[in-house]
């Protein structure tokens, strides 16, 4: 019985510490939003409403970036968005709901690019097919998403350097690509 109590006691204190760490992180996140003059709670409510009104949204990668987008939408009139890294277009679709008046340009590698195949098990035909079908259907059904197959590192080599109100970098996560995406984004973001 003593062994069970000791193990239970260890688990209790472990969970208590984890809960405290979570609470500290939550407060830190709230403080970060407040320091940027963004309302975390209102943004979270707006995002929750979007998910409640759009039950068909299946989005596996929920994170705080969506709350940040929602908070920005409550403060600024975002008209143009560049998303680097389309994946299955779920994030672009959510941005159409968060920023309903914005034009969204989303970029991803060509579907026959070797790097494209090497990630997310897309080298398996059935996974690739499902991925492309989901992406293409979301884009087809959204009139303010424009999708381009291109390597994002070539963005500023194009003659037309459109400026954007918001840029979301979520393409290849390794260097030097992510550094090039950051530098290009600095050049392509509208100065306010």
CSV table of C-alpha atoms in Angstrom, one decimal:
chain,number,residue,atom,x,y,z
A,1,UNK,CA,0.0,0.0,0.0
A,2,UNK,CA,2.9,2.4,0.8
A,3,UNK,CA,4.3,1.9,-2.7
A,4,UNK,CA,1.0,2.8,-4.3
A,5,UNK,CA,0.7,5.9,-2.1
A,6,UNK,CA,4.3,7.0,-3.0
A,7,UNK,CA,3.7,6.5,-6.7
A,8,UNK,CA,0.4,8.3,-6.5
A,9,UNK,CA,2.1,11.1,-4.6
A,10,UNK,CA,4.8,11.4,-7.3
A,11,UNK,CA,2.2,11.5,-10.0
A,12,UNK,CA,0.1,14.1,-8.2
A,13,UNK,CA,3.1,16.4,-7.8
A,14,UNK,CA,4.2,15.8,-11.4
A,15,UNK,CA,0.7,16.8,-12.7
A,16,UNK,CA,0.6,19.7,-10.3
A,17,UNK,CA,3.9,21.0,-11.7
A,18,UNK,CA,2.8,20.5,-15.3
A,19,UNK,CA,-0.5,22.3,-14.6
A,20,UNK,CA,1.4,25.2,-13.1
A,21,UNK,CA,3.8,25.4,-16.1
A,22,UNK,CA,0.8,25.4,-18.4
A,23,UNK,CA,-0.8,28.2,-16.4
A,24,UNK,CA,2.4,30.2,-16.5
A,25,UNK,CA,2.7,29.8,-20.2
A,26,UNK,CA,-0.9,30.8,-20.7
A,27,UNK,CA,-0.3,34.0,-18.6
A,28,UNK,CA,2.9,34.7,-20.6
A,29,UNK,CA,1.0,34.4,-23.9
A,30,UNK,CA,-1.8,36.6,-22.6
A,31,UNK,CA,0.8,39.2,-21.6
A,32,UNK,CA,2.5,39.0,-25.0
A,33,UNK,CA,-0.8,39.8,-26.7
A,34,UNK,CA,-1.4,42.7,-24.3
A,35,UNK,CA,2.1,44.1,-24.9
A,36,UNK,CA,1.2,44.3,-28.6
A,37,UNK,CA,-2.2,46.0,-27.8
A,38,UNK,CA,-4.1,42.9,-28.9
A,39,UNK,CA,-7.0,41.4,-27.1
A,40,UNK,CA,-6.4,37.6,-26.6
A,41,UNK,CA,-9.8,36.8,-25.2
A,42,UNK,CA,-11.8,38.6,-27.9
A,43,UNK,CA,-9.6,37.0,-30.6
A,44,UNK,CA,-10.1,33.6,-29.0
A,45,UNK,CA,-13.9,34.1,-29.0
A,46,UNK,CA,-13.9,35.2,-32.6
A,47,UNK,CA,-11.9,32.1,-33.6
A,48,UNK,CA,-14.1,29.8,-31.6
A,49,UNK,CA,-17.2,31.3,-33.3
A,50,UNK,CA,-15.5,30.7,-36.7
A,51,UNK,CA,-15.0,27.0,-35.8
A,52,UNK,CA,-18.6,26.7,-34.4
A,53,UNK,CA,-20.1,28.3,-37.6
A,54,UNK,CA,-18.0,26.1,-39.9
A,55,UNK,CA,-18.3,22.6,-38.6
A,56,UNK,CA,-16.9,21.3,-41.9
A,57,UNK,CA,-13.4,22.7,-41.0
A,58,UNK,CA,-11.1,19.9,-40.3
A,59,UNK,CA,-7.9,21.5,-39.2
A,60,UNK,CA,-5.3,19.3,-37.5
A,61,UNK,CA,-2.7,22.0,-36.9
A,62,UNK,CA,-4.4,24.4,-34.5
A,63,UNK,CA,-2.0,26.6,-32.7
A,64,UNK,CA,-1.7,30.1,-31.3
A,65,UNK,CA,-1.0,31.5,-34.7
A,66,UNK,CA,-4.7,31.3,-35.4
A,67,UNK,CA,-5.5,33.3,-32.3
A,68,UNK,CA,-2.8,35.9,-33.3
A,69,UNK,CA,-4.4,36.2,-36.8
A,70,UNK,CA,-7.8,36.6,-35.2
A,71,UNK,CA,-6.4,39.4,-32.9
A,72,UNK,CA,-4.8,41.2,-35.8
A,73,UNK,CA,-8.1,41.0,-37.7
A,74,UNK,CA,-9.8,42.8,-34.8
A,75,UNK,CA,-7.3,45.7,-35.0
A,76,UNK,CA,-6.3,46.1,-38.6
A,77,UNK,CA,-8.0,46.0,-42.0
A,78,UNK,CA,-5.9,43.4,-43.7
A,79,UNK,CA,-6.6,43.3,-47.5
A,80,UNK,CA,-3.7,41.2,-48.8
A,81,UNK,CA,-2.1,38.1,-47.4
A,82,UNK,CA,0.8,36.0,-48.6
A,83,UNK,CA,1.0,32.5,-47.2
A,84,UNK,CA,4.3,30.6,-47.9
A,85,UNK,CA,3.5,26.9,-47.6
A,86,UNK,CA,0.0,25.9,-48.6
A,87,UNK,CA,0.1,22.3,-47.4
A,88,UNK,CA,-3.6,21.2,-47.8
A,89,UNK,CA,-5.0,24.8,-47.9
A,90,UNK,CA,-6.8,24.5,-44.5
A,91,UNK,CA,-4.9,27.4,-43.1
A,92,UNK,CA,-5.6,29.6,-46.2
A,93,UNK,CA,-9.3,28.6,-45.9
A,94,UNK,CA,-9.3,29.7,-42.2
A,95,UNK,CA,-7.7,33.0,-43.2
A,96,UNK,CA,-10.7,33.6,-45.5
A,97,UNK,CA,-12.9,33.3,-42.5
A,98,UNK,CA,-10.7,35.4,-40.2
A,99,UNK,CA,-10.0,38.0,-42.9
A,100,UNK,CA,-13.2,37.8,-45.1
A,101,UNK,CA,-12.3,40.8,-47.2
A,102,UNK,CA,-8.7,39.9,-47.9
A,103,UNK,CA,-7.1,38.5,-51.1
A,104,UNK,CA,-4.9,35.5,-50.2
A,105,UNK,CA,-2.0,34.4,-52.2
A,106,UNK,CA,-0.7,31.0,-51.1
A,107,UNK,CA,2.5,29.3,-52.5
A,108,UNK,CA,3.8,25.8,-52.4
A,109,UNK,CA,6.2,23.8,-54.3
A,110,UNK,CA,5.2,22.2,-57.6
A,111,UNK,CA,3.5,18.9,-56.9
A,112,UNK,CA,6.1,17.1,-59.0
A,113,UNK,CA,9.0,18.7,-57.1
A,114,UNK,CA,11.3,16.1,-55.4
A,115,UNK,CA,11.2,18.1,-52.1
A,116,UNK,CA,7.5,18.1,-52.2
A,117,UNK,CA,7.4,14.3,-52.4
A,118,UNK,CA,9.9,13.9,-49.5
A,119,UNK,CA,7.6,15.5,-46.9
A,120,UNK,CA,4.5,14.3,-45.2
A,121,UNK,CA,4.7,10.8,-46.8
A,122,UNK,CA,3.6,12.3,-50.1
A,123,UNK,CA,5.9,9.8,-51.9
A,124,UNK,CA,3.0,7.3,-51.3
A,125,UNK,CA,0.5,7.6,-54.1
A,126,UNK,CA,-2.6,7.3,-52.0
A,127,UNK,CA,-1.5,10.0,-49.5
A,128,UNK,CA,-0.4,12.3,-52.3
A,129,UNK,CA,-3.7,11.9,-54.1
A,130,UNK,CA,-5.7,12.6,-50.9
A,131,UNK,CA,-3.5,15.6,-50.1
A,132,UNK,CA,-3.8,17.1,-53.6
A,133,UNK,CA,-7.6,16.5,-53.7
A,134,UNK,CA,-8.2,18.2,-50.4
A,135,UNK,CA,-6.0,21.2,-51.3
A,136,UNK,CA,-7.4,21.6,-54.7
A,137,UNK,CA,-11.1,21.4,-53.5
A,138,UNK,CA,-10.5,24.0,-50.8
A,139,UNK,CA,-8.9,26.4,-53.2
A,140,UNK,CA,-11.6,25.7,-55.9
A,141,UNK,CA,-14.3,26.5,-53.4
A,142,UNK,CA,-12.7,29.7,-52.1
A,143,UNK,CA,-13.0,32.7,-54.4
A,144,UNK,CA,-10.4,34.8,-52.5
A,145,UNK,CA,-7.6,32.3,-52.5
A,146,UNK,CA,-5.1,32.3,-55.3
A,147,UNK,CA,-2.7,29.4,-55.3
A,148,UNK,CA,0.6,29.3,-57.1
A,149,UNK,CA,3.0,26.4,-57.5
A,150,UNK,CA,6.5,28.0,-57.1
A,151,UNK,CA,9.5,27.9,-54.9
A,152,UNK,CA,9.1,30.7,-52.4
A,153,UNK,CA,12.9,31.5,-52.5
A,154,UNK,CA,12.3,32.9,-56.0
A,155,UNK,CA,9.6,35.4,-54.8
A,156,UNK,CA,11.7,38.6,-55.2
A,157,UNK,CA,13.2,37.5,-58.5
A,158,UNK,CA,9.8,38.1,-60.1
A,159,UNK,CA,9.3,41.4,-61.8
A,160,UNK,CA,6.0,42.2,-60.0
A,161,UNK,CA,6.8,42.6,-56.3
A,162,UNK,CA,3.4,43.0,-54.8
A,163,UNK,CA,3.4,44.2,-51.2
A,164,UNK,CA,1.3,42.4,-48.5
A,165,UNK,CA,-0.4,43.5,-45.3
A,166,UNK,CA,0.3,40.1,-43.7
A,167,UNK,CA,2.8,37.4,-44.5
A,168,UNK,CA,2.6,33.9,-42.9
A,169,UNK,CA,5.8,31.9,-43.4
A,170,UNK,CA,5.1,28.2,-43.0
A,171,UNK,CA,7.0,26.6,-45.9
A,172,UNK,CA,10.1,24.6,-45.6
A,173,UNK,CA,11.3,24.8,-42.0
A,174,UNK,CA,15.1,24.4,-42.6
A,175,UNK,CA,17.8,26.7,-43.6
A,176,UNK,CA,18.7,28.4,-45.8
A,177,UNK,CA,15.1,28.4,-47.1
A,178,UNK,CA,13.5,29.8,-44.0
A,179,UNK,CA,16.1,32.6,-43.9
A,180,UNK,CA,15.4,33.4,-47.5
A,181,UNK,CA,11.7,33.4,-46.8
A,182,UNK,CA,12.2,35.8,-43.9
A,183,UNK,CA,14.4,38.2,-45.9
A,184,UNK,CA,11.9,38.1,-48.9
A,185,UNK,CA,9.0,38.8,-46.5
A,186,UNK,CA,10.7,41.8,-45.1
A,187,UNK,CA,11.0,43.2,-48.6
A,188,UNK,CA,7.4,42.3,-49.5
A,189,UNK,CA,5.6,43.5,-46.4
A,190,UNK,CA,3.8,46.8,-46.6
A,191,UNK,CA,5.3,49.5,-44.5
A,192,UNK,CA,2.7,51.2,-42.3
